[in-house]
Coordinates of C-alpha atoms and ligand atoms in Angstrom, one line a residue:
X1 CA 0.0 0.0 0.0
X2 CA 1.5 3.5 -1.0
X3 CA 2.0 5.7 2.0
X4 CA 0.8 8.8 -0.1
X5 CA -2.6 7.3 -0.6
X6 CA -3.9 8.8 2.7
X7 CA -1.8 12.1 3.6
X8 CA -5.1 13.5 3.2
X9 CA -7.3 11.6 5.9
X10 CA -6.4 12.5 9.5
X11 CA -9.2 11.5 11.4
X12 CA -11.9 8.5 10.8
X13 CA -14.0 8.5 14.0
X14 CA -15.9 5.5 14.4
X15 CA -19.4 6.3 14.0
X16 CA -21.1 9.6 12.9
X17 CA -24.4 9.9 14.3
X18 CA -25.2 13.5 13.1
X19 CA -24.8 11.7 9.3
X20 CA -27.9 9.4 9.7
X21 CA -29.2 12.4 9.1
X22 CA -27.6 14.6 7.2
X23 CA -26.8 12.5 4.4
X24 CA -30.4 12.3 4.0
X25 CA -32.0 15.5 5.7
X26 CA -34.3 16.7 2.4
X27 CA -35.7 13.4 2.5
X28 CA -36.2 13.1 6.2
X29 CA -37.1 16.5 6.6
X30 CA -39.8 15.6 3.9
X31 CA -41.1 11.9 5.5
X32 CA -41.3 14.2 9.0
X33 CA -43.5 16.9 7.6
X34 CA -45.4 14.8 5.2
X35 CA -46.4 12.5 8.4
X36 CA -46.9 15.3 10.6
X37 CA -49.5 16.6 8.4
X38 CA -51.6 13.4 7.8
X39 CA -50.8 13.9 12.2
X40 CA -50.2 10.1 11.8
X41 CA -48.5 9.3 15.0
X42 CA -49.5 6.1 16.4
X43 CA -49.9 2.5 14.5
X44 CA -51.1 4.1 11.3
X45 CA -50.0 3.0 7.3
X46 CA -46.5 4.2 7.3
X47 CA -46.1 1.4 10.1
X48 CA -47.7 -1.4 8.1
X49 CA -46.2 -0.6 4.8
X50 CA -42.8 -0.9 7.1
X51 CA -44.1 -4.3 8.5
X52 CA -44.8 -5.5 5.2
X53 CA -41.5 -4.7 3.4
X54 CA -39.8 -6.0 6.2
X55 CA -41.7 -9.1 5.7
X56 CA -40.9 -8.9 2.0
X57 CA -37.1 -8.0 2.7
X58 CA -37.1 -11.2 5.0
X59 CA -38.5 -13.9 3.5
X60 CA -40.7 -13.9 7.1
X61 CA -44.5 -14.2 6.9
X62 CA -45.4 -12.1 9.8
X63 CA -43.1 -8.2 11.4
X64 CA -44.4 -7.0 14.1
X65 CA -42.7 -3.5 14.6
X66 CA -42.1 -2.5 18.3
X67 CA -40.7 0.0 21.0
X68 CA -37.1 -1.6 20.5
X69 CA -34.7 -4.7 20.7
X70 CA -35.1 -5.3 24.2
X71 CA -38.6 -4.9 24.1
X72 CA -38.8 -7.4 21.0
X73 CA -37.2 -10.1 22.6
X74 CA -38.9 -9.7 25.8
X75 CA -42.3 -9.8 24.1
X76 CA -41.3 -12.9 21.9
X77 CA -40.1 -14.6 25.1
X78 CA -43.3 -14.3 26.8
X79 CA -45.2 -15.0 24.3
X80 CA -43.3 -18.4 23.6
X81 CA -44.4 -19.1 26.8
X82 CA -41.5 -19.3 28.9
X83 CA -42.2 -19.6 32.7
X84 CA -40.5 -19.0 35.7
X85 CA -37.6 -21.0 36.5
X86 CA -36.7 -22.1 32.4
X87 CA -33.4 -22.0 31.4
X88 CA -32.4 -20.0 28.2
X89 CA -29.6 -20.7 26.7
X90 CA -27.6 -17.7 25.2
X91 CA -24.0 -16.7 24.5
X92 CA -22.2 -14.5 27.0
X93 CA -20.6 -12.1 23.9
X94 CA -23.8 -10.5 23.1
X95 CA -25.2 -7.1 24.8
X96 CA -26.6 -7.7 28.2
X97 CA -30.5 -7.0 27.1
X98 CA -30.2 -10.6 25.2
X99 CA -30.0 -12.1 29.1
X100 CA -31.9 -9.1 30.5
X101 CA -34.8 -9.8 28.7
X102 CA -35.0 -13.5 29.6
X103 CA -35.0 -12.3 33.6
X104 CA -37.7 -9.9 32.5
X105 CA -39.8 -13.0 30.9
X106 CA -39.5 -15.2 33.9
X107 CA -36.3 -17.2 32.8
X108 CA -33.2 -18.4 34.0
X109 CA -30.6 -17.1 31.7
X110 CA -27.8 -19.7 31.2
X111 CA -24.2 -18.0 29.3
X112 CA -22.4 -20.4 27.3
X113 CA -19.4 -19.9 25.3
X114 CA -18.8 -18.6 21.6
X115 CA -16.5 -20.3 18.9
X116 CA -13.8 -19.1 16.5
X117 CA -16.5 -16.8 14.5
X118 CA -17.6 -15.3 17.4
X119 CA -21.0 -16.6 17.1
X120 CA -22.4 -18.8 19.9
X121 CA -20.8 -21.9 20.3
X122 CA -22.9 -25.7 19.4
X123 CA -20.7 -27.8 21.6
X124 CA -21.6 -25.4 24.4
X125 CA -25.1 -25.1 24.4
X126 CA -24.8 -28.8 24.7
X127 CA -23.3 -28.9 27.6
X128 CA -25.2 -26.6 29.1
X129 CA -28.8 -28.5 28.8
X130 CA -30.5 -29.8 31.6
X131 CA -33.9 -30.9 32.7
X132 CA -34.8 -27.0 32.9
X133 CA -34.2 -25.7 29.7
X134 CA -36.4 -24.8 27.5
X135 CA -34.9 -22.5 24.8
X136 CA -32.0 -21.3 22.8
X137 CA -31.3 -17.5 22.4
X138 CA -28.2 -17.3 19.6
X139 CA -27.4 -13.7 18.9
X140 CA -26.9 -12.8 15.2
X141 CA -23.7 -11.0 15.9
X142 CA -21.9 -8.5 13.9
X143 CA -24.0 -9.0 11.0
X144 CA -24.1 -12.7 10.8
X145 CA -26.2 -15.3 11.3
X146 CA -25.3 -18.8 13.4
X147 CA -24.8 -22.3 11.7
X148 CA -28.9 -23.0 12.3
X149 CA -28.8 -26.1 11.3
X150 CA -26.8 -27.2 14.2
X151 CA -29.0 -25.1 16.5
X152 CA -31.7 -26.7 15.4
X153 CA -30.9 -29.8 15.5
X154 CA -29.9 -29.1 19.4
X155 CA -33.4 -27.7 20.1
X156 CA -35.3 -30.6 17.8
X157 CA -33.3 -33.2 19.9
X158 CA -34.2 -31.8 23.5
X159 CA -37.7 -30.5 22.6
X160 CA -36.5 -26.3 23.3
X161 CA -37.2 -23.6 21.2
X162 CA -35.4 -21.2 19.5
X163 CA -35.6 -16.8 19.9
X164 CA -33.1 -15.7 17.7
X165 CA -31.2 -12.2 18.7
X166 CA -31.4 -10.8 15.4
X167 CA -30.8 -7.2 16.6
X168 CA -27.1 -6.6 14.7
X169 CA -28.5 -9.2 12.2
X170 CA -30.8 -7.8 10.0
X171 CA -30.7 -8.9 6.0
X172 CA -28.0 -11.4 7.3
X173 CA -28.2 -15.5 5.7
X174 CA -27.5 -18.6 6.3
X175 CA -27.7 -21.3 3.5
X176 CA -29.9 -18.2 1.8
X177 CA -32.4 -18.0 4.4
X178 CA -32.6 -14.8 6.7
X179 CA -31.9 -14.2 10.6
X180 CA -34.9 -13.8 12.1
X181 CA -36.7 -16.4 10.4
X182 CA -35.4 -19.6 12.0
X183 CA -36.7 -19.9 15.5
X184 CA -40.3 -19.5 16.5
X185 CA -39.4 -15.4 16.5
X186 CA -36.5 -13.6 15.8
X187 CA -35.9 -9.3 17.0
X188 CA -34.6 -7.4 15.0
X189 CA -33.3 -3.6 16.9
X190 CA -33.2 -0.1 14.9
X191 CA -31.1 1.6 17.4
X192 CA -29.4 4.4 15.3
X193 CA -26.0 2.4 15.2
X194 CA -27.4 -0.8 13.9
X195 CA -27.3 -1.5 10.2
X196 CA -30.8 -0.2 9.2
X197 CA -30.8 2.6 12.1
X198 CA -33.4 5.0 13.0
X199 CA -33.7 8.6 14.4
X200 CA -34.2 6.9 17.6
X201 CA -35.0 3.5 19.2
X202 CA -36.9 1.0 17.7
X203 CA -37.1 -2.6 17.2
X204 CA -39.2 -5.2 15.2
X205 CA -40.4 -9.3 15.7
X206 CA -40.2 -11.6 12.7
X207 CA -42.1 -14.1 12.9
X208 CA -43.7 -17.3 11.0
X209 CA -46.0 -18.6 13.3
X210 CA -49.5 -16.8 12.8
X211 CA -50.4 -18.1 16.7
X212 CA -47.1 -15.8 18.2
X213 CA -47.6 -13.3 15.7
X214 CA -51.6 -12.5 17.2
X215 CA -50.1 -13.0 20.7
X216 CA -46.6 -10.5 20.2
X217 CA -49.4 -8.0 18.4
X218 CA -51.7 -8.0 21.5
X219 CA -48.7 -7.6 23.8
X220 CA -47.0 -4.3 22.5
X221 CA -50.3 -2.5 22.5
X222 CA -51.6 -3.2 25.9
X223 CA -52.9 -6.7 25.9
X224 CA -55.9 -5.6 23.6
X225 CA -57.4 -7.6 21.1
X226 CA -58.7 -5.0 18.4
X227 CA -60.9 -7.8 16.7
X228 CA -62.8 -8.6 20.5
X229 CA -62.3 -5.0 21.9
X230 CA -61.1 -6.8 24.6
X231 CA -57.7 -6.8 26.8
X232 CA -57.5 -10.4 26.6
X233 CA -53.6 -10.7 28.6
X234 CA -51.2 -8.7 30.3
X235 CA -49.2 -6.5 27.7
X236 CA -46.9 -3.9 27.2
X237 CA -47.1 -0.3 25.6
X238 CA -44.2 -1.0 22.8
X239 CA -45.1 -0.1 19.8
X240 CA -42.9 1.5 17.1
X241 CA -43.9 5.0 16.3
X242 CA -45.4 5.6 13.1
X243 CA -43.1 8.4 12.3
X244 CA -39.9 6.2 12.6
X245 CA -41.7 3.1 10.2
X246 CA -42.4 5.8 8.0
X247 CA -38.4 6.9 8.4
X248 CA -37.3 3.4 8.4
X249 CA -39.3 2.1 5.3
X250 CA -37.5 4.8 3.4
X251 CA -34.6 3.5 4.5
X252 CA -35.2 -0.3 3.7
X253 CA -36.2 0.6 0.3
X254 CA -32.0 1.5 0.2
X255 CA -30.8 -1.1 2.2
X256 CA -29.5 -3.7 -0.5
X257 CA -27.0 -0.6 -1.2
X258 CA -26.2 -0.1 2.4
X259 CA -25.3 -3.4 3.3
X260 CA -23.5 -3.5 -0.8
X261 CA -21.5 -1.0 0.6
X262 CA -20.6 -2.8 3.8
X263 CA -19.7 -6.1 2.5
X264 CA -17.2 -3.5 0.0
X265 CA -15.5 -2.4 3.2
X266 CA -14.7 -5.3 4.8
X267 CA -13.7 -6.9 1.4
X268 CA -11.2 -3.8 1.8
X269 CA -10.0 -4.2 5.5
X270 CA -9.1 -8.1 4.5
X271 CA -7.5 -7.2 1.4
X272 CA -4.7 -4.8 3.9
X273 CA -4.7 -6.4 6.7
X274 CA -4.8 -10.0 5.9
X275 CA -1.4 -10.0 5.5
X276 CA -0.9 -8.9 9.6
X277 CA -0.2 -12.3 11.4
X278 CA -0.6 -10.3 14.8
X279 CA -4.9 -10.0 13.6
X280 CA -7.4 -12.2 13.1
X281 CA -10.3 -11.1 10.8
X282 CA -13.9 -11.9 10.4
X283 CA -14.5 -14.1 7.2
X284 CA -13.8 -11.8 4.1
X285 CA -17.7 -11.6 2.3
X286 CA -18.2 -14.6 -0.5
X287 CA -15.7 -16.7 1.0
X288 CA -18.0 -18.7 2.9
X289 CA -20.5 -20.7 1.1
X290 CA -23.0 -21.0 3.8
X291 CA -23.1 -17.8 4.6
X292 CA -24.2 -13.9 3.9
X293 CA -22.6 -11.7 5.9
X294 CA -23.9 -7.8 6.8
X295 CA -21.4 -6.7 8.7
X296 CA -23.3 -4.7 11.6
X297 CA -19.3 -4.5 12.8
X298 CA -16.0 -6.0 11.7
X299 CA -14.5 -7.2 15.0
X300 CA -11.3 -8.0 14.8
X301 CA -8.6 -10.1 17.0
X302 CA -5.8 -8.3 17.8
X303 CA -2.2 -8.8 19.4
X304 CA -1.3 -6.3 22.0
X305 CA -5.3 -4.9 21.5
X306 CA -4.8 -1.9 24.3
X307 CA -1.5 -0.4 22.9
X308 CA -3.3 -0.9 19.2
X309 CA -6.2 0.9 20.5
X310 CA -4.1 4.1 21.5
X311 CA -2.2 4.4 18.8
X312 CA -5.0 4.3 16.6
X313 CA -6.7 7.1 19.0
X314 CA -3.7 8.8 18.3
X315 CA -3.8 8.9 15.0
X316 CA -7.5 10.1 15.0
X317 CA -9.1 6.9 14.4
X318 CA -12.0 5.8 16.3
X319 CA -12.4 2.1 17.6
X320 CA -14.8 0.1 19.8
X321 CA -14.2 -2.3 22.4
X322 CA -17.6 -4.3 22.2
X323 CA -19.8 -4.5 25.3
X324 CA -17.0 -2.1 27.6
X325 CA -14.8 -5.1 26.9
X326 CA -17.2 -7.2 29.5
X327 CA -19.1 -10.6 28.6
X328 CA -22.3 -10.8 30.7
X329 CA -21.4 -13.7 32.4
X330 CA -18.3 -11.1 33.8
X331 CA -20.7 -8.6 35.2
X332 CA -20.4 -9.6 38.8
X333 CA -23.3 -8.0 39.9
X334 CA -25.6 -9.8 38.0
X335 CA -24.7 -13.4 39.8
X336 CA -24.6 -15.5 36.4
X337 CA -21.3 -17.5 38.1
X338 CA -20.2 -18.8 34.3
X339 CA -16.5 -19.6 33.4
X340 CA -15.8 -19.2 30.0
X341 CA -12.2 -19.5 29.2
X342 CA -12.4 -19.0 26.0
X343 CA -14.8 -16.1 25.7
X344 CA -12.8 -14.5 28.4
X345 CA -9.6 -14.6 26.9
X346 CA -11.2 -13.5 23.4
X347 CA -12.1 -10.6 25.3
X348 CA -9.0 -9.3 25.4
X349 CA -8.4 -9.3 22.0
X350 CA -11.4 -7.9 20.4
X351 CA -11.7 -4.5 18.9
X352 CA -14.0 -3.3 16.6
X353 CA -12.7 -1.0 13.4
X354 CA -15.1 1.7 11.8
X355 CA -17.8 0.3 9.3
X356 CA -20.4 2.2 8.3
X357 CA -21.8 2.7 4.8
X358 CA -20.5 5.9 4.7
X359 CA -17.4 5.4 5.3
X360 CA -15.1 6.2 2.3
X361 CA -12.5 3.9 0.7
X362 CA -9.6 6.3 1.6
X363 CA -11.2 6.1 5.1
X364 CA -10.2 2.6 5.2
X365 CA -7.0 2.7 4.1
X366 CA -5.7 4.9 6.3
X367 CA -7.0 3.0 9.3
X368 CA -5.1 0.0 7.7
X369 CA -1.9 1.7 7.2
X370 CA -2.1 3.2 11.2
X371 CA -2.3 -1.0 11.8
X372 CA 0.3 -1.7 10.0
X373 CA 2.5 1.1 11.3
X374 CA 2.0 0.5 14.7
X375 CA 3.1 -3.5 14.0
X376 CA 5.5 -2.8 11.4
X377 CA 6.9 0.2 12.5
Ligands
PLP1 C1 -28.7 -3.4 20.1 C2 -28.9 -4.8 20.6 C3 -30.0 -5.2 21.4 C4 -30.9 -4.2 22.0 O1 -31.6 -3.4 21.0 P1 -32.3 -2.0 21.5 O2 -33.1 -1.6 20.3 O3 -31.2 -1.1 21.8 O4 -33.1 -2.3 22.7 C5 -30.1 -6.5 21.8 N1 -29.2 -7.4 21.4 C6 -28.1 -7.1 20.7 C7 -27.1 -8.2 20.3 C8 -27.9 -5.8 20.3 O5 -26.8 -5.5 19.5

């Protein structure tokens, strides 16, 4: 890589909030005044136009959007019919709402281990089921979805089912079918960082199951049943304002683009850093047959991840230690008692470079020639 290339970048920072919007602002100015006008606030057709393409984007036959992430999962716990006292499986490198939200539905949440792609570990779970369990939680991480088929196979074997964490995973495959529509419900989270992100929380269930689908729709407005005029179980106010589905569903209509331009970046990041024995990357997009990758983040391994992290800084270059660096099972105050050798020691070497779809190619390659620098100086 020429050192000249980037004399002209100084400072990649690792996310730009204010851009959400102003890369778009006539538009979104537009969707905001447009809705305003029609004073279409609450569950109105911007939000089931949204539900619908998200249905069509997903291959699932029933979204449901709600309040957030959290929210979604809680809801499609719940609704499973998880009581108290049942074990949820889920992996400990994931955000704490994934365990959160099976304490707020009842459960016992159980941590388990990841593998070599980050993603929650097979072997694991399987160790971890006992007479209690009665579900598997797999996050979707970084814009990928988990080898399903061995999940399933898990739950088929010992009668559980499956929620999937779908938050960071949205348009994400595996063997061509999307995250979110494996288990009984997947969540899907449109926090403004997250791949499709809006002007504020917001979240969404996917669904194929027509029975959870009438459930999860009662739940987030209240427990009512519109067709009975009746509050027919104990339910939530978590719906997903009109005004962001309308936002959003501008947004999805772009996505393909988006998450094109993603997959371009980290196709960039492994072509200059592959060569960096002190890193381990995340898959490079297309080499993986069995998988579509979205690339929510690109979390890297890294030798010496602290000093790389400050030099980096130096440099003006933004980075992210996932979680604070903390698995959940690691949160001492929260009493889960795991040991996870393996996710605790990949703790130490994960750092998270700047991907977003804006992000421009010389972008990259000045954050690749800081790496480089501070291992080849
Ligand atoms: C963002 C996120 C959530 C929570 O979503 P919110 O919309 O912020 O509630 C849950 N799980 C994972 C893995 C996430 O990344």
């Amino acid at each position: 890589m020429e050192t000249s290339l980037s004399l002209s970048v100084r400072q990649v920072p690792f996310f730009n909030y204010g851009l959400l919007f102003t890369s778009q602002e006539e538009e979104l100015v537009g969707i905001f005044r447009e809705v305003g006008r029609r004073g279409a606030f609450i569950d109105q057709k911007d939000l089931k136009d949204f539900e619908k393409r998200l249905c069509d984007f997903t291959g699932a036959r029933f979204a449901l959007g709600v309040a957030n992430g959290t929210d979604a999962l809680i809801i499609a716990l719940k609704a499973a019919g998880l009581s108290k006292g049942d074990e949820v499986i889920f992996s400990s490198h994931t955000f704490v709402a994934t365990a959160a939200s099976i304490v707020h539905a009842g459960g016992v949440p159980v941590a388990v281990e990841c593998g070599k792609d980050h993603m929650i570990d097979p072997a694991s779970v399987e160790r971890a089921i006992t007479p209690k369990t009665r579900a598997i939680l797999p996050t979707q991480l970084n814009g990928r979805t988990c080898d399903m088929d061995r999940l399933q196979a898990l739950a088929d074997k010992h009668g559980l089912f499956i929620i999937e964490d779908a938050a960071q995973g949205l348009g994400s495959k595996f063997k061509g079918k999307s995250a979110g529509t494996f288990g009984l419900a997947g969540t899907i989270s449109f926090y403004p960082a997250k791949n499709l992100g809006s002007l504020g929380d917001g979240g969404a269930i996917l669904t194929n199951d027509e029975k959870m689908y009438e459930k999860m729709s009662w739940m987030r407005d209240h427990g009512r049943d519109p067709k009975l005029n009746q509050v027919v179980v104990w339910g939530f106010n978590s719906r997903l304002d009109n005004l962001q589905a309308a936002i959003l569903d501008f947004k999805l209509k772009r996505y393909d683009e988006a998450i094109h331009r993603r997959r371009e970046i980290a196709s960039l990041y492994h072509e200059y850093l592959s060569g960096l024995k002190e890193l381990t990357l995340p898959p490079a997009p297309g080499s993986e047959a069995n998988h579509f990758d979205v690339f929510q983040n690109y979390e890297i391994e890294a030798e010496r991840r602290d000093e790389l992290k400050e030099f980096l800084k130096s440099k003006g270059v933004g980075t992210l230690i996932q979680w604070g660096g903390t698995a959940v099972h690691q949160f001492k105050e929260l009493g889960l008692n795991a040991s996870l050798p393996y996710t605790e020691k990949l703790f130490m070497r994960l750092l998270m470079l700047p991907l977003h779809n804006l992000l421009k190619d010389e972008e990259v390659k000045y954050v690749c020639q800081v790496i480089r620098d501070f291992y080849r100086p």
